Coordinates of N, CA and C and ligand atoms in Angstrom, one line a residue:
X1 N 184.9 77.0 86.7 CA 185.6 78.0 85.9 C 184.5 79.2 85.6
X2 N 185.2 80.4 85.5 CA 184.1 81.5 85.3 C 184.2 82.2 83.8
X3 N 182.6 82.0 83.5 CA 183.1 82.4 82.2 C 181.4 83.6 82.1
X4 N 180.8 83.8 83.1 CA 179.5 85.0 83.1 C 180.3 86.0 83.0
X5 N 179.8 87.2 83.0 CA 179.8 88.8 83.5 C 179.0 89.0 85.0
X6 N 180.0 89.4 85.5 CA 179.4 90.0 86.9 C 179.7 91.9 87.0
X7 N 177.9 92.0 87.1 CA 178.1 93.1 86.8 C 177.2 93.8 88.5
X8 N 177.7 95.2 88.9 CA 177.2 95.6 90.2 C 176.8 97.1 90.0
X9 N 175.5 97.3 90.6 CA 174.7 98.3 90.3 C 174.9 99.0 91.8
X10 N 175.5 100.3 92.0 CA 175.7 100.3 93.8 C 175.3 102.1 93.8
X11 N 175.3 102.3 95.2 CA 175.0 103.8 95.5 C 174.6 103.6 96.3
X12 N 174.1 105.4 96.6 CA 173.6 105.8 98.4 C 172.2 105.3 97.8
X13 N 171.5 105.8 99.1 CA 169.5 105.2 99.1 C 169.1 106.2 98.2
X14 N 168.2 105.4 97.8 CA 167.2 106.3 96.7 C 167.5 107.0 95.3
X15 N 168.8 105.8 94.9 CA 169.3 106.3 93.6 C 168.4 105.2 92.4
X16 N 167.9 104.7 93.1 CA 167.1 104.0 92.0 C 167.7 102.4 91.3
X17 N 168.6 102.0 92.2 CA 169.3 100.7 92.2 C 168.9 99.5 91.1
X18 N 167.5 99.3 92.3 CA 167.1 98.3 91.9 C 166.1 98.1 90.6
X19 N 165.2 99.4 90.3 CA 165.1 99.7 89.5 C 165.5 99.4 88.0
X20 N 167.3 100.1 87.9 CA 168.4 99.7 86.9 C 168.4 98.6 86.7
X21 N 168.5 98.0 88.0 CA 168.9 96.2 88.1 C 168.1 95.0 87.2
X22 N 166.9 95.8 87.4 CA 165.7 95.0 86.6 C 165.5 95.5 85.4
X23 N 165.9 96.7 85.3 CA 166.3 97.3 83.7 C 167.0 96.4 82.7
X24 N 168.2 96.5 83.5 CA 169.8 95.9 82.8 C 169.3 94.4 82.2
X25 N 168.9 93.6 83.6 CA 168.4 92.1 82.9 C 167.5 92.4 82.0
X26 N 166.4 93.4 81.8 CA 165.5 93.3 80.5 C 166.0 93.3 79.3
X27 N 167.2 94.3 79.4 CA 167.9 94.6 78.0 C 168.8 93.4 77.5
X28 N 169.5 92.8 78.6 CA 169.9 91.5 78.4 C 169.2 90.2 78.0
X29 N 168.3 90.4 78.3 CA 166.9 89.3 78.6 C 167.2 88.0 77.4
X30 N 167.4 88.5 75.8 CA 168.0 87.5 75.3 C 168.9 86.8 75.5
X31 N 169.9 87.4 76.1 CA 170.6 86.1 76.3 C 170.7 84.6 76.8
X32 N 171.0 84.1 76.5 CA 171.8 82.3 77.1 C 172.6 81.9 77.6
X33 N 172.2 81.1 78.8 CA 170.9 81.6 79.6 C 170.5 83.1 80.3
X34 N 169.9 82.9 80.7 CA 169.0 84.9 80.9 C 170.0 85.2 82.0
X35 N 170.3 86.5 82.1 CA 170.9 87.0 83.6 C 170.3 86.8 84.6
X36 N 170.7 87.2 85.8 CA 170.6 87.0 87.3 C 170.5 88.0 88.3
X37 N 169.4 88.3 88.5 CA 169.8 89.9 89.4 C 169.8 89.6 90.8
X38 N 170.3 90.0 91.7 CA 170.3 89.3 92.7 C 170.8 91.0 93.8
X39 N 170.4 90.3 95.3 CA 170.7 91.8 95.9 C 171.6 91.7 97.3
X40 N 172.2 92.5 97.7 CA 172.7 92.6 98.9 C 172.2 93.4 99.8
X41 N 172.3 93.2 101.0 CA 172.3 91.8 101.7 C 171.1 90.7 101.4
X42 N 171.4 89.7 101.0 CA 170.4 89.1 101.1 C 170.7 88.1 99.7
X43 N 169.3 87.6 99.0 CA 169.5 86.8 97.9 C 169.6 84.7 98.3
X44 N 169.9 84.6 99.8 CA 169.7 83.3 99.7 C 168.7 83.3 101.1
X45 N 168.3 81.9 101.6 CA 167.7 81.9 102.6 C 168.3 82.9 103.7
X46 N 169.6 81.9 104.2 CA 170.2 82.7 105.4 C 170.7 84.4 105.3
X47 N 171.2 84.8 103.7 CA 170.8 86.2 103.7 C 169.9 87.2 103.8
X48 N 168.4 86.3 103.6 CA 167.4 87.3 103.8 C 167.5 86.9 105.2
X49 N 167.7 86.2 106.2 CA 167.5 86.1 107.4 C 168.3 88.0 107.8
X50 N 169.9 87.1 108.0 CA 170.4 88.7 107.9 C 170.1 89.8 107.9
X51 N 169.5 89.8 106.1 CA 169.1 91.0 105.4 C 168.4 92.1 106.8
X52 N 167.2 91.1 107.5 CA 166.1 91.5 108.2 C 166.8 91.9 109.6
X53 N 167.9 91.4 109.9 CA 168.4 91.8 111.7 C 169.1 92.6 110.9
X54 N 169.9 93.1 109.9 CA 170.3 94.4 109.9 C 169.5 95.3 109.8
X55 N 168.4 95.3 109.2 CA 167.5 96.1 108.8 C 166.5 96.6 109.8
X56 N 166.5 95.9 110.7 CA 165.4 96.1 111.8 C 166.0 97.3 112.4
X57 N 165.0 98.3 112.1 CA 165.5 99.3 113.2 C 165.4 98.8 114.8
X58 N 165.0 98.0 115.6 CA 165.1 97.8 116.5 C 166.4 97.0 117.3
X59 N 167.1 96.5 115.9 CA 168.4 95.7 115.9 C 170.0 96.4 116.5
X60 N 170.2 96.3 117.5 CA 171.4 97.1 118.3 C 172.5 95.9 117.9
X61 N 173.2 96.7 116.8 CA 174.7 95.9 116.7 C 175.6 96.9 116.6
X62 N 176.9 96.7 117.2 CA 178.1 97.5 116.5 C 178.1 97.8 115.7
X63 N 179.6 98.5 115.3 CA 179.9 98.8 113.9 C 180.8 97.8 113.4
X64 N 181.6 96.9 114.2 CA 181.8 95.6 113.7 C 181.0 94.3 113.2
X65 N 180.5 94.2 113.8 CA 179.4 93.0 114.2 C 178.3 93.0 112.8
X66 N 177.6 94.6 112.4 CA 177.0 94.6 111.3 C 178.1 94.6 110.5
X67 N 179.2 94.7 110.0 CA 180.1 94.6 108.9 C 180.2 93.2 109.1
X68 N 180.6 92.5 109.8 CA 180.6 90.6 109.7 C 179.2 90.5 109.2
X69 N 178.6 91.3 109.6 CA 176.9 90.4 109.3 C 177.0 90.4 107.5
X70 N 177.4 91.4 107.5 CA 177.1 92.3 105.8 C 178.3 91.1 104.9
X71 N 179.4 90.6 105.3 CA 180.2 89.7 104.6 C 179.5 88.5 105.0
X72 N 179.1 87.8 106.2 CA 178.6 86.8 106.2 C 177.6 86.3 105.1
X73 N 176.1 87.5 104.6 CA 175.8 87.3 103.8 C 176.1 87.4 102.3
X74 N 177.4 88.0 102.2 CA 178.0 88.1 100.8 C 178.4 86.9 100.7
X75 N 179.3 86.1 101.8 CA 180.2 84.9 101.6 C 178.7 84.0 101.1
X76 N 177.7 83.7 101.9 CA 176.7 83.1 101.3 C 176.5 83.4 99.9
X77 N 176.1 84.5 99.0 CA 175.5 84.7 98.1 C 176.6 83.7 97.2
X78 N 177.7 84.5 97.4 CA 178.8 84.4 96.6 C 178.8 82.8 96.4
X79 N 179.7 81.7 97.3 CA 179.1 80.5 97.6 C 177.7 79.6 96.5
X80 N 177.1 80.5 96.9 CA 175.8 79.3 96.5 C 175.2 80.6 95.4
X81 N 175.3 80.9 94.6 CA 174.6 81.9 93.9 C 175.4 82.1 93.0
X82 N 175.8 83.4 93.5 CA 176.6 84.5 92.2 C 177.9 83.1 91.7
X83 N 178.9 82.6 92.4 CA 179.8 82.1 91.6 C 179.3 80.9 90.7
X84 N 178.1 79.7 91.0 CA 178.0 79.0 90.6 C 177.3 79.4 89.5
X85 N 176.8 80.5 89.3 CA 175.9 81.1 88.1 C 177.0 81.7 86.7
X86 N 177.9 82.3 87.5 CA 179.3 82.8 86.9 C 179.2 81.4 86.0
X87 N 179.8 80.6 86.5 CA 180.3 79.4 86.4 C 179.3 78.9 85.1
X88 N 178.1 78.8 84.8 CA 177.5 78.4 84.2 C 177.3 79.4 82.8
X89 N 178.0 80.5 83.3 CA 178.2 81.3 82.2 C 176.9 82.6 81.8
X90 N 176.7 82.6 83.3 CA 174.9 83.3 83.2 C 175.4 84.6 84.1
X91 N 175.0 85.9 83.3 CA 175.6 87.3 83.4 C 174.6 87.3 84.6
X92 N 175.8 88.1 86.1 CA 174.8 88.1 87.4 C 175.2 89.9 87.3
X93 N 173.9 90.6 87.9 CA 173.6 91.6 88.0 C 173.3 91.9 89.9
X94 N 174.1 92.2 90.6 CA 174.3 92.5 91.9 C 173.6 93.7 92.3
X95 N 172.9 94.4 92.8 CA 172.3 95.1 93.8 C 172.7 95.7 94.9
X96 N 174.0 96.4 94.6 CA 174.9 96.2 95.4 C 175.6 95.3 95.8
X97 N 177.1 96.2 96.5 CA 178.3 94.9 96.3 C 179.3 95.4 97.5
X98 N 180.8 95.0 97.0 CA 181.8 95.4 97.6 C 181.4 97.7 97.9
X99 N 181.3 98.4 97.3 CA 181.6 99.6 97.1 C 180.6 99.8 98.1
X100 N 179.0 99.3 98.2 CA 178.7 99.6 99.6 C 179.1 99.5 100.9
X101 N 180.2 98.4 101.0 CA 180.5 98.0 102.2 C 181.5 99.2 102.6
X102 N 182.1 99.6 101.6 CA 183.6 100.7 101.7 C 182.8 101.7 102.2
X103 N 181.5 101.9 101.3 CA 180.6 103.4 101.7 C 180.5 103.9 103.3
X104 N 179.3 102.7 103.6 CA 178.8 102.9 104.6 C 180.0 102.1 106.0
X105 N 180.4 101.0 105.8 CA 180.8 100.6 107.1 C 182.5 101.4 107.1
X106 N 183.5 101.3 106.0 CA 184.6 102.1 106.4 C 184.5 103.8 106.1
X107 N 184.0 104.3 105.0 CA 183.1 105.7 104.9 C 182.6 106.4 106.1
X108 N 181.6 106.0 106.2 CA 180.5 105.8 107.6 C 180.7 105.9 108.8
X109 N 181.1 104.3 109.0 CA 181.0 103.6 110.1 C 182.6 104.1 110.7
X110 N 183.5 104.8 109.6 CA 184.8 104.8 109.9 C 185.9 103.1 110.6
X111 N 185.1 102.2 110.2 CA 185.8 101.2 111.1 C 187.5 100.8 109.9
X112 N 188.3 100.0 110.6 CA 189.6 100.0 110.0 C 189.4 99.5 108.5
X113 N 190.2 100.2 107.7 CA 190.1 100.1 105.8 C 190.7 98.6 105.7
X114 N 191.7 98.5 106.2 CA 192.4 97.6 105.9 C 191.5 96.0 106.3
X115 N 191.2 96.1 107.6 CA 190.4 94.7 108.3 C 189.4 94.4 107.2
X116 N 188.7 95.9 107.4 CA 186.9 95.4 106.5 C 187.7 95.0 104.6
X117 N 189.0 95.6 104.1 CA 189.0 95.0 103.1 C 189.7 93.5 102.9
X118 N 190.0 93.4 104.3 CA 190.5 91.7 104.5 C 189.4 90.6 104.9
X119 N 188.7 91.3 105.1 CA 187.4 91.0 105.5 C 186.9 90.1 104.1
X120 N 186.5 91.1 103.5 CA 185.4 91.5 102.2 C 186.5 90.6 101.4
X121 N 188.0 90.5 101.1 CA 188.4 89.5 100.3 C 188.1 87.8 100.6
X122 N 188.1 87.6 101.9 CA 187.5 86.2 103.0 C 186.0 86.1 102.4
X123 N 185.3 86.7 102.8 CA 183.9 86.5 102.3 C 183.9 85.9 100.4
X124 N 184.8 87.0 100.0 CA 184.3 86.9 98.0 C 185.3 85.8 97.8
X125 N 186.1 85.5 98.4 CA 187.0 84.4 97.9 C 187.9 85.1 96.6
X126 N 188.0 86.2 97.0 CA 189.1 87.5 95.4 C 188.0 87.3 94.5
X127 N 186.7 87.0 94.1 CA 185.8 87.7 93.5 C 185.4 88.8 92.8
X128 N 185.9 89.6 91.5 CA 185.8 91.0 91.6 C 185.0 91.3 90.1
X129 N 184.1 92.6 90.5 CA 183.2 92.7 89.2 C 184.1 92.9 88.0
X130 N 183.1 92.9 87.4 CA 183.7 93.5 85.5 C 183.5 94.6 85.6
X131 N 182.0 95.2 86.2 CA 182.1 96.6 86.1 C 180.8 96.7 87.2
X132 N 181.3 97.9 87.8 CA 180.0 98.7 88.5 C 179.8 99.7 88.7
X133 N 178.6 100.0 88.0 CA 177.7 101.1 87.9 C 177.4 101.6 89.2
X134 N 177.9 103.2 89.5 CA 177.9 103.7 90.3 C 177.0 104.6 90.2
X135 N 175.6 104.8 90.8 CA 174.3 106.0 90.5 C 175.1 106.9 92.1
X136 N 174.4 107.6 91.2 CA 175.1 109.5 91.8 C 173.8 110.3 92.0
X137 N 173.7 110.7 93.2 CA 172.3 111.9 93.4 C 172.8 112.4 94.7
X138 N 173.0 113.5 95.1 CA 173.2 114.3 96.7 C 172.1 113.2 97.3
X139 N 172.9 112.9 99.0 CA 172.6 111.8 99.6 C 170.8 113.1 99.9
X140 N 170.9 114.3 100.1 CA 169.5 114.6 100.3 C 168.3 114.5 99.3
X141 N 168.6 114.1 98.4 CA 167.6 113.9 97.4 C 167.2 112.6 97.3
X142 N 168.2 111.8 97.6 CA 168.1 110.3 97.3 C 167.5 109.6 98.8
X143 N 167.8 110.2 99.7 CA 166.8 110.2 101.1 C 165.4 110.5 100.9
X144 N 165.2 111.5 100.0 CA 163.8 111.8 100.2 C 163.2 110.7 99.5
X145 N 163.5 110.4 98.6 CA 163.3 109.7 97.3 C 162.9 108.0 98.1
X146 N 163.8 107.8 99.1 CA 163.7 106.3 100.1 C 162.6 106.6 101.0
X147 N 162.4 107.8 101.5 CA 161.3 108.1 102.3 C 159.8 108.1 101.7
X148 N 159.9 108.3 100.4 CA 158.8 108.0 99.5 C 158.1 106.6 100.3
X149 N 159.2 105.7 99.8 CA 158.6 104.2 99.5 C 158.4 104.0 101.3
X150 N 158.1 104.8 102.3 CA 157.2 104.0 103.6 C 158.6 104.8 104.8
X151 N 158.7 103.7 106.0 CA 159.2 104.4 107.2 C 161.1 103.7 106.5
X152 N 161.5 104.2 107.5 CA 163.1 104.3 107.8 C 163.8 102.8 108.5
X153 N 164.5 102.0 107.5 CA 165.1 101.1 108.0 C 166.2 101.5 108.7
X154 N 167.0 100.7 109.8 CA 167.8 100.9 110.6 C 168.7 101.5 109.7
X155 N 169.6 101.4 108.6 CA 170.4 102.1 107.8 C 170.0 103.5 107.2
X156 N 168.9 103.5 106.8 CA 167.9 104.8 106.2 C 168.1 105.9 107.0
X157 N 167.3 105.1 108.9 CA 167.4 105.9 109.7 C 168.3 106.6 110.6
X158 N 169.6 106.1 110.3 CA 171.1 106.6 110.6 C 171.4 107.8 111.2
X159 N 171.0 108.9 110.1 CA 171.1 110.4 110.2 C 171.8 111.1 109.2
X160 N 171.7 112.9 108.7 CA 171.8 113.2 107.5 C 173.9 112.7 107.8
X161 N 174.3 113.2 108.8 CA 175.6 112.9 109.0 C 176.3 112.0 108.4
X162 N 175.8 110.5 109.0 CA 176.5 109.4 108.5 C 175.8 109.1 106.9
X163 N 174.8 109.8 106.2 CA 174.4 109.6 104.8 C 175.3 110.5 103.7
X164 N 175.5 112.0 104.8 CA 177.2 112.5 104.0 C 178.3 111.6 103.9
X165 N 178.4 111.1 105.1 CA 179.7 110.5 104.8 C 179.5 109.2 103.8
X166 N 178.6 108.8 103.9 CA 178.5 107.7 103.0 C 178.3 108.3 101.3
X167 N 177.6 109.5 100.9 CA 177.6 110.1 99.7 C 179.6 110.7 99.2
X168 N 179.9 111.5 100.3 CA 181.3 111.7 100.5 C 182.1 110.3 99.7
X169 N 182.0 109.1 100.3 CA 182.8 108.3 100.3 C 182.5 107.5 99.0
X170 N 180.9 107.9 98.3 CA 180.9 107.3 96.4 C 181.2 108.0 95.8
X171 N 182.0 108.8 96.3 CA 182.3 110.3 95.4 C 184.0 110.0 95.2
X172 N 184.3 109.3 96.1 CA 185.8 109.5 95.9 C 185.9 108.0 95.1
X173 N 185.3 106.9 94.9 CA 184.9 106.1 94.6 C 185.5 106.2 92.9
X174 N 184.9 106.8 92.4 CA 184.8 107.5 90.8 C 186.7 108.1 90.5
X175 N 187.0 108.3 91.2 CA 188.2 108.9 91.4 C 189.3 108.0 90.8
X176 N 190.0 108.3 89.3 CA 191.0 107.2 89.0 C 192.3 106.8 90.1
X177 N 192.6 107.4 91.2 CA 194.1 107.0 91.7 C 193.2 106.4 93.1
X178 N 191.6 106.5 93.0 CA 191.1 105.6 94.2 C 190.9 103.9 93.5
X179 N 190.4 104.0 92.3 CA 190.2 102.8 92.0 C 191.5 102.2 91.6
X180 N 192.4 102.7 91.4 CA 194.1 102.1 90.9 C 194.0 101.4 92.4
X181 N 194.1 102.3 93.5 CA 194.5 101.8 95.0 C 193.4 100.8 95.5
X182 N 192.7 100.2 94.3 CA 191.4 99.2 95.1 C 191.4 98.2 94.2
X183 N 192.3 97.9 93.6 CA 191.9 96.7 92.4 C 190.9 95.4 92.5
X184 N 190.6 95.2 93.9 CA 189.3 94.2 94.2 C 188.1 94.6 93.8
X185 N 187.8 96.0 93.6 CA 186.6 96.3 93.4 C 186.4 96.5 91.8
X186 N 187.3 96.0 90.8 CA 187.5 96.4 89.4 C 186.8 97.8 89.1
X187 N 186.9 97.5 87.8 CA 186.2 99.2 87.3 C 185.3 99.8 88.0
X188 N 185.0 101.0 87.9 CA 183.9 101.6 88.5 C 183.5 102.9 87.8
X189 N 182.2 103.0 86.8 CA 181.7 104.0 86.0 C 180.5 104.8 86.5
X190 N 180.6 106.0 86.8 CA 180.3 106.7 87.8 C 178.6 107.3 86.6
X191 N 177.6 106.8 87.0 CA 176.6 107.4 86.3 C 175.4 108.5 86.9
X192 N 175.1 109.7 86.6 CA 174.5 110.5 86.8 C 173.0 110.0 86.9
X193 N 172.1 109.7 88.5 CA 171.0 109.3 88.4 C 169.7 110.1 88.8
X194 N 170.6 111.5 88.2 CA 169.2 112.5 88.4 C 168.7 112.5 87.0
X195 N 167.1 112.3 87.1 CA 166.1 112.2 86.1 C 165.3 111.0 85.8
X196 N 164.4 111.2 84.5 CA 163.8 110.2 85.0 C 164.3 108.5 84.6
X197 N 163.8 107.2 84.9 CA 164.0 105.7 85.0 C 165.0 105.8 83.5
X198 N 164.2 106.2 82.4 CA 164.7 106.0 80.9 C 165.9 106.6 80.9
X199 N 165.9 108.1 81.4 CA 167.1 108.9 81.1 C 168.1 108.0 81.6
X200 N 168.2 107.8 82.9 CA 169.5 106.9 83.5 C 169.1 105.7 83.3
X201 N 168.5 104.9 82.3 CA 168.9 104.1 81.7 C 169.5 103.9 80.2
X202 N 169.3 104.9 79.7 CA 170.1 105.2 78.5 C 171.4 105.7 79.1
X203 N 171.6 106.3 80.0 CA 173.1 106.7 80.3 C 173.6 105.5 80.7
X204 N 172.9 104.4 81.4 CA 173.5 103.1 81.8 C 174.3 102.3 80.4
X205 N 173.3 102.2 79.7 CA 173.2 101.6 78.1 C 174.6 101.8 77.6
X206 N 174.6 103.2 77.7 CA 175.9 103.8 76.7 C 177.4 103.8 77.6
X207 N 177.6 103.6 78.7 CA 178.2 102.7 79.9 C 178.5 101.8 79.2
X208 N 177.7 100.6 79.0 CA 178.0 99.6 78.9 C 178.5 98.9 77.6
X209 N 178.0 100.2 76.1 CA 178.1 100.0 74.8 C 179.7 100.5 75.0
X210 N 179.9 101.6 75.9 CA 181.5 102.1 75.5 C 182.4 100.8 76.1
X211 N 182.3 99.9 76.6 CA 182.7 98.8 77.5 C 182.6 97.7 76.4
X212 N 181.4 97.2 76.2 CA 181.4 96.1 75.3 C 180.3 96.4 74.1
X213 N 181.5 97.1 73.0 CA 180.6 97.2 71.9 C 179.2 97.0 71.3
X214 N 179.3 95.4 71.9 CA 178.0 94.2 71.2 C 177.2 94.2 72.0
X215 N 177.2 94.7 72.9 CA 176.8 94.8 74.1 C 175.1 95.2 73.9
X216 N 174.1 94.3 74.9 CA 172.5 94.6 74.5 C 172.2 93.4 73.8
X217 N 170.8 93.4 73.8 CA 169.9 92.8 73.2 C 170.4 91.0 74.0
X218 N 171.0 90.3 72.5 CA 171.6 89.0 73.0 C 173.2 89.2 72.8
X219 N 173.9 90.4 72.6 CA 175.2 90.4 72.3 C 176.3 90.5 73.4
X220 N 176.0 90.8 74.9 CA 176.9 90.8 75.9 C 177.7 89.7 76.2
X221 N 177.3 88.6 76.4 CA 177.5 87.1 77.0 C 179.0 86.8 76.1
X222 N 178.5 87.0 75.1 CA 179.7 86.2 73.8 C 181.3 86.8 74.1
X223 N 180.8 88.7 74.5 CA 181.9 89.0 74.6 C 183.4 88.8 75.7
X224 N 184.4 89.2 75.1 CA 185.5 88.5 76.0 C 185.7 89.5 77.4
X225 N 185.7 89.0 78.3 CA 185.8 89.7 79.6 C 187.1 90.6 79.1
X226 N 186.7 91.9 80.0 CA 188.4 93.0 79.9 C 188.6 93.0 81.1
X227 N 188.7 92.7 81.8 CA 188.9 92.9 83.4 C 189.9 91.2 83.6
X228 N 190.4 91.7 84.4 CA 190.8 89.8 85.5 C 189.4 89.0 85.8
X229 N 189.7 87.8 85.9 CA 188.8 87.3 86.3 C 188.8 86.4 87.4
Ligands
TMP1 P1 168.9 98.3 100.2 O1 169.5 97.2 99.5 O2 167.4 98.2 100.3 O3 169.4 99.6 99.7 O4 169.3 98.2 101.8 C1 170.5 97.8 102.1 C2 171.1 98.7 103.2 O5 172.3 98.1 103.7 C3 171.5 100.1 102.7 O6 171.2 101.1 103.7 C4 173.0 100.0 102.5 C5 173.4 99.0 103.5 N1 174.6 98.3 103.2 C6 175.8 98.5 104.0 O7 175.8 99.3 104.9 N2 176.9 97.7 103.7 C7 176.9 96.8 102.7 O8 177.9 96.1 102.5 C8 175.7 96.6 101.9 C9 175.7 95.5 100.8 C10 174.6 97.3 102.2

């Protein structure tokens, strides 16, 4: 039975994701028991295996083939991780989620909406957040910003083309008659991640205070889910 918060922190590169991610759990940090940050692709053995053949720019897969890869390790996390943590009632904080996969592989990659979201329900087993935080920066800023941290993974390295279409496609994301037409992906609060760590973490904060009141410190956990579960 699920009785955590699953919450998902998602966007194009270089919006400062993971960052947040480790944010969010600080501010939760009191809670019982502590949250769970966890990331996609990846987070168990065989996901980081994944994680690394997607990542390898030397790695030649389809645009199918990396979308199975990208659910294979979701169906793992999900499986052995995120639901059994749910379950124990411990708020998981995701690193990306479903809204990436929409971005880049049907956005992007253009492959069929319908398959990759039959896909993506097979993998989560109807799994769907409470809420996710969507960071916002023009895909050319948030490029530079990934280019900081060293060379270009096979996704990084793509091209400015398929990083429009993937910025393009978190943009419609935010949009109330896209999220009515996506109910798997629950809410979606579209946060401005230009500036610096603090600023868009106080815009995160107040996200999450207009959501769940009590929300912070040790007060999130207690509250009653608003979403399906
Ligand atoms: P990152 O977690 O370091 O940002 O790297 C993950 C890369 O994988 C990033 O380029 C986004 C991409 N990705 C997809 O294309 N589809 C997905 O479903 C997920 C979770 C990530």
């Amino acid at each position: 039975m699920r009785t955590g918060r699953f919450i998902v922190i998602d966007g194009a590169e270089g919006v400062g994701k993971s960052t947040q991610a480790a944010r969010l759990a600080q501010y939760l940090a009191r809670d019982s028991p502590a949250p769970l940050v966890v990331r996609e692709p990846g987070g168990t053995p065989a996901g980081e295996t994944i994680r690394a053949l997607l990542l390898d720019p030397r790695s030649a897969l389809s645009a199918r083939a990396e979308a199975l890869l990208f659910m294979a390790s979701r169906a793992e996390l999900v499986d052995e991780v995120i639901a059994p943590a749910l379950g124990r009632g411990q708020t998981v904080i995701a690193d990306r989620f479903f809204l990436s996969t929409y971005a880049y592989q049907i956005g992007a990659r253009n492959l069929p909406e319908e398959a990759v979201r039959a896909a993506n329900h097979f993998a989560t087993a109807g799994l769907a957040p409470d809420l996710t935080i969507l960071l916002r920066l023009p895909a050319a800023r948030g490029l530079a910003r990934a280019a900081e941290r060293g060379e270009h993974d096979r996704l990084e390295g793509a091209g400015n083309a398929f990083h429009e279409a993937v910025e393009r496609a978190f943009m419609l994301f935010n949009e109330p008659y896209w999220q009515a037409a996506h109910p798997e992906c629950g809410p979606v609060v579209a946060i401005d991640a230009d500036g610096s760590a603090d600023q868009v973490f106080a815009r995160i904060v107040a996200a999450f205070k207009a959501r769940w009141p009590e929300s912070g410190e040790a007060g999130i956990r207690n509250q009653e889910p608003v979403t399906k579960s």
